[in-house]
Amino acid sequence: AQSVSQHNHHVILSEAASLELGCNYSYGGTVNLFWYVQYPGQHLQLLLKYFSGDPLVKGIKGFEAEFIKSKFSFNLRKPSVQWSDTAEYFCAVDTGTASKLTFGTGTRLQVTL
Amino acid sequence: EPEVTQTPSHQVTQMGQEVILRCVPISNHLYFYWYRQILGQKVEFLVSFYNNEISEKSEIFDDQFSVERPDGSNFTLKIRSTKLEDSAMYFCASWAPRDLNEQFFGPGTRLTVL
């Protein structure tokens, strides 16, 4: 069975700082990779996803992630965070079409002014 | 923009009572899911549903749980006899092939079992 690890549970950054959130997965086969964001009081929203092709994927709101197959990693990055990026970020994987998502434990990002 | 809706937003119940959580998936979506998130823990898969039957379920989804699509729009999760440990946020999601593997999530129902 697949599993997902997110190493940072709580990250505090000042506005304009750069962000990198780690995500590693464990699965022997092909996976699809996702980052979801949950703003306070709101539902999970997709930030970006990787299925195949260019391992550097760009998502909404200036976020990007790089799939490094050899490291089983899919880290999320943003060059300059904003206060409005304060949220919980979840990395997730699935193993095929319409299959279940397996989530990491989430990283709470707090951006200070 | 189409969205998944869930009702109620918050449900408080006594231990041993039955609860039904309701979801209206995005119209024309074909696959439906329930996930839950116990406070402070990760989002966990419960069950997926396709073509009016369960396609996959987790070990959490025991005989106390059931799902149903009673009509063309609603997708429900029933917990027959709630336990304290069922207290969690329950998310519904739906998916369609045209959406390239993106599952769309509802806002969740917070279930509190007393």
Coordinates of C-alpha atoms in Angstrom, one line a residue:
Chain A
A1 CA 0.0 0.0 0.0
Q2 CA 1.1 3.5 -0.7
S3 CA 2.0 6.1 2.0
V4 CA 2.9 9.7 2.0
S5 CA 5.2 11.6 4.4
Q6 CA 5.2 15.3 5.0
H7 CA 8.2 16.3 7.1
N8 CA 7.2 19.8 8.2
H9 CA 4.2 19.9 10.4
H10 CA 4.2 23.6 11.1
V11 CA 6.1 26.2 9.2
I12 CA 6.1 29.9 10.0
L13 CA 7.4 32.4 7.4
S14 CA 7.5 36.1 6.9
E15 CA 5.9 37.5 3.9
A16 CA 8.1 37.4 0.8
A17 CA 10.1 34.5 2.1
S18 CA 10.6 31.5 -0.1
L19 CA 8.7 28.3 0.7
E20 CA 9.5 24.7 0.2
L21 CA 7.4 21.9 1.7
G22 CA 8.7 18.4 1.6
C23 CA 6.6 15.4 0.4
N24 CA 7.8 11.8 0.0
Y25 CA 5.8 8.9 -1.0
S26 CA 6.2 5.2 -0.8
Y27 CA 4.9 3.0 -3.7
G28 CA 6.5 0.7 -6.1
G29 CA 4.5 1.6 -9.2
T30 CA 3.3 4.5 -11.1
V31 CA 1.6 7.3 -9.1
N32 CA -0.2 10.5 -9.7
L33 CA 0.8 13.2 -7.3
F34 CA -1.2 16.1 -5.9
W35 CA -0.9 19.1 -3.6
Y36 CA -4.1 20.3 -2.0
V37 CA -4.6 23.4 0.1
Q38 CA -7.1 24.0 2.8
Y39 CA -7.6 27.6 3.8
P40 CA -9.1 28.3 7.2
G41 CA -12.8 27.3 7.2
Q42 CA -12.7 26.2 3.6
H43 CA -12.6 22.9 1.7
L44 CA -9.7 21.2 0.1
Q45 CA -8.7 22.8 -3.2
L46 CA -6.3 21.4 -5.7
L47 CA -3.1 23.4 -6.1
L48 CA -1.4 21.3 -8.7
K49 CA -1.0 17.8 -9.9
Y50 CA 1.5 15.6 -11.7
F51 CA 0.6 12.7 -14.0
S52 CA 3.4 12.4 -16.5
G53 CA 5.8 14.5 -18.6
D54 CA 7.6 17.5 -17.3
P55 CA 8.5 16.8 -13.7
L56 CA 8.2 20.5 -12.9
V57 CA 4.6 21.4 -12.6
K58 CA 3.1 24.8 -12.1
G59 CA -0.1 25.3 -10.2
I60 CA -2.3 28.1 -9.1
K61 CA -1.3 31.1 -7.1
G62 CA 2.4 30.9 -8.1
F63 CA 3.0 27.5 -6.6
E64 CA 5.1 24.8 -8.3
A65 CA 6.3 21.3 -7.5
E66 CA 9.0 19.1 -8.8
F67 CA 8.7 15.3 -9.1
I68 CA 12.0 13.6 -8.5
K69 CA 11.3 9.9 -9.2
S70 CA 14.7 8.7 -7.8
K71 CA 13.9 10.3 -4.5
F72 CA 10.2 9.5 -4.5
S73 CA 9.6 13.2 -3.7
F74 CA 7.2 15.9 -4.8
N75 CA 8.2 19.0 -3.0
L76 CA 6.1 22.2 -3.2
R77 CA 7.7 25.5 -3.7
K78 CA 6.8 29.2 -3.9
P79 CA 9.4 31.9 -4.4
S80 CA 7.7 34.5 -2.3
V81 CA 4.8 33.8 0.0
Q82 CA 2.0 36.1 0.9
W83 CA -0.1 36.4 4.1
S84 CA -3.0 34.9 2.1
D85 CA -1.0 31.7 1.7
T86 CA -1.7 30.9 5.4
A87 CA -3.3 27.5 5.2
E88 CA -2.8 23.8 5.6
Y89 CA -1.1 22.0 2.7
F90 CA -1.6 18.3 1.9
C91 CA 0.4 16.2 -0.4
A92 CA -1.5 13.2 -1.8
V93 CA -1.0 10.3 -4.2
D94 CA -3.2 8.0 -6.1
T95 CA -2.2 4.9 -8.1
G96 CA -4.5 5.1 -11.1
T97 CA -7.6 6.4 -12.7
A98 CA -10.3 7.2 -10.2
S99 CA -8.4 5.5 -7.4
K100 CA -8.4 6.7 -3.8
L101 CA -6.2 9.5 -2.7
T102 CA -3.7 8.8 0.1
F103 CA -2.8 11.9 2.0
G104 CA 0.1 13.0 4.0
T105 CA -0.4 14.5 7.5
G106 CA -0.4 18.0 6.2
T107 CA 1.8 21.1 6.8
R108 CA 0.3 24.1 8.5
L109 CA 1.8 27.2 6.9
Q110 CA 1.6 30.5 8.8
V111 CA 2.7 33.6 7.0
T112 CA 3.4 36.6 9.1
L113 CA 3.3 40.2 8.0
Chain B
E1 CA -18.4 26.9 -11.2
P2 CA -19.8 23.5 -10.2
E3 CA -19.0 22.4 -6.7
V4 CA -19.6 19.6 -4.3
T5 CA -22.0 20.5 -1.4
Q6 CA -22.4 18.8 1.9
T7 CA -25.0 19.0 4.6
P8 CA -25.1 19.5 7.5
S9 CA -22.0 21.5 8.1
H10 CA -21.9 20.4 11.7
Q11 CA -23.7 17.5 13.3
V12 CA -23.7 16.7 17.0
T13 CA -25.0 13.4 18.1
Q14 CA -25.1 11.1 21.1
M15 CA -23.0 7.9 21.1
G16 CA -25.0 5.0 19.7
Q17 CA -27.2 7.1 17.5
E18 CA -27.4 6.8 13.7
V19 CA -26.3 9.7 11.6
I20 CA -26.6 10.3 7.9
L21 CA -24.2 12.7 6.2
R22 CA -25.3 14.1 2.8
C23 CA -23.4 15.1 -0.2
V24 CA -24.4 16.4 -3.6
P25 CA -21.6 15.6 -6.0
I26 CA -20.9 17.6 -9.2
S27 CA -23.5 16.8 -11.8
N28 CA -22.4 14.2 -14.3
H29 CA -19.5 13.0 -12.1
L30 CA -19.2 9.2 -12.0
Y31 CA -17.1 8.4 -9.0
F32 CA -17.8 9.3 -5.4
Y33 CA -15.7 9.2 -2.3
W34 CA -15.9 9.7 1.4
Y35 CA -12.8 10.7 3.4
R36 CA -12.5 11.7 7.0
Q37 CA -10.1 13.7 9.0
I38 CA -9.9 13.3 12.8
L39 CA -8.8 16.5 14.4
G40 CA -5.0 16.9 14.1
Q41 CA -4.6 13.9 11.9
K42 CA -4.4 13.3 8.2
V43 CA -7.2 12.9 5.7
E44 CA -8.1 9.2 5.4
F45 CA -9.9 7.4 2.7
L46 CA -13.1 5.6 3.7
V47 CA -14.9 4.4 0.6
S48 CA -15.3 4.9 -3.2
F49 CA -18.5 4.3 -5.1
Y50 CA -19.1 3.8 -8.8
N51 CA -22.0 2.5 -10.8
N52 CA -24.1 2.1 -7.7
E53 CA -21.8 0.0 -5.8
I54 CA -18.7 0.2 -3.6
S55 CA -15.6 0.0 -5.6
E56 CA -13.1 0.2 -2.8
K57 CA -13.2 0.6 1.0
S58 CA -10.7 1.0 3.7
E59 CA -10.4 -1.0 6.9
I60 CA -12.0 1.9 8.7
F61 CA -15.2 1.3 6.7
D62 CA -16.7 -1.5 8.8
D63 CA -20.2 -2.8 9.1
Q64 CA -21.2 0.4 11.0
F65 CA -20.8 2.4 7.8
S66 CA -22.8 2.3 4.6
V67 CA -23.1 4.5 1.5
E68 CA -26.0 5.0 -0.8
R69 CA -26.9 7.0 -3.8
P70 CA -30.7 7.1 -3.3
D71 CA -31.4 9.3 -6.3
G72 CA -29.6 10.9 -9.2
S73 CA -28.1 13.7 -7.1
N74 CA -27.4 12.7 -3.5
F75 CA -24.6 10.5 -2.1
T76 CA -25.0 9.6 1.6
L77 CA -22.8 8.2 4.3
K78 CA -24.6 6.5 7.2
I79 CA -23.1 5.5 10.5
R80 CA -25.4 3.1 12.2
S81 CA -24.3 3.4 15.8
T82 CA -21.8 6.2 16.3
K83 CA -18.8 5.9 18.6
L84 CA -16.8 8.7 20.2
E85 CA -14.0 7.9 17.8
D86 CA -16.2 8.7 14.9
S87 CA -15.9 12.4 15.7
A88 CA -14.2 13.9 12.7
M89 CA -14.5 16.0 9.6
Y90 CA -16.1 14.0 6.8
F91 CA -15.4 15.0 3.3
C92 CA -17.2 14.0 0.2
A93 CA -15.5 14.1 -3.2
S94 CA -16.5 13.4 -6.8
W95 CA -14.6 12.8 -10.0
A96 CA -15.2 12.5 -13.7
P97 CA -12.9 11.3 -16.5
R98 CA -13.0 14.7 -18.2
D99 CA -11.5 16.3 -15.1
L100 CA -8.2 14.4 -15.5
N101 CA -8.0 12.7 -12.2
E102 CA -8.8 15.7 -10.1
Q103 CA -11.2 14.9 -7.2
F104 CA -13.3 17.8 -6.2
F105 CA -14.0 18.0 -2.5
G106 CA -16.9 19.3 -0.6
P107 CA -16.6 21.7 2.4
G108 CA -17.0 18.8 4.9
T109 CA -19.3 17.9 7.7
R110 CA -18.0 18.2 11.2
L111 CA -19.4 15.2 13.2
T112 CA -19.2 15.5 17.0
V113 CA -20.2 12.4 19.0
L114 CA -20.9 13.0 22.7

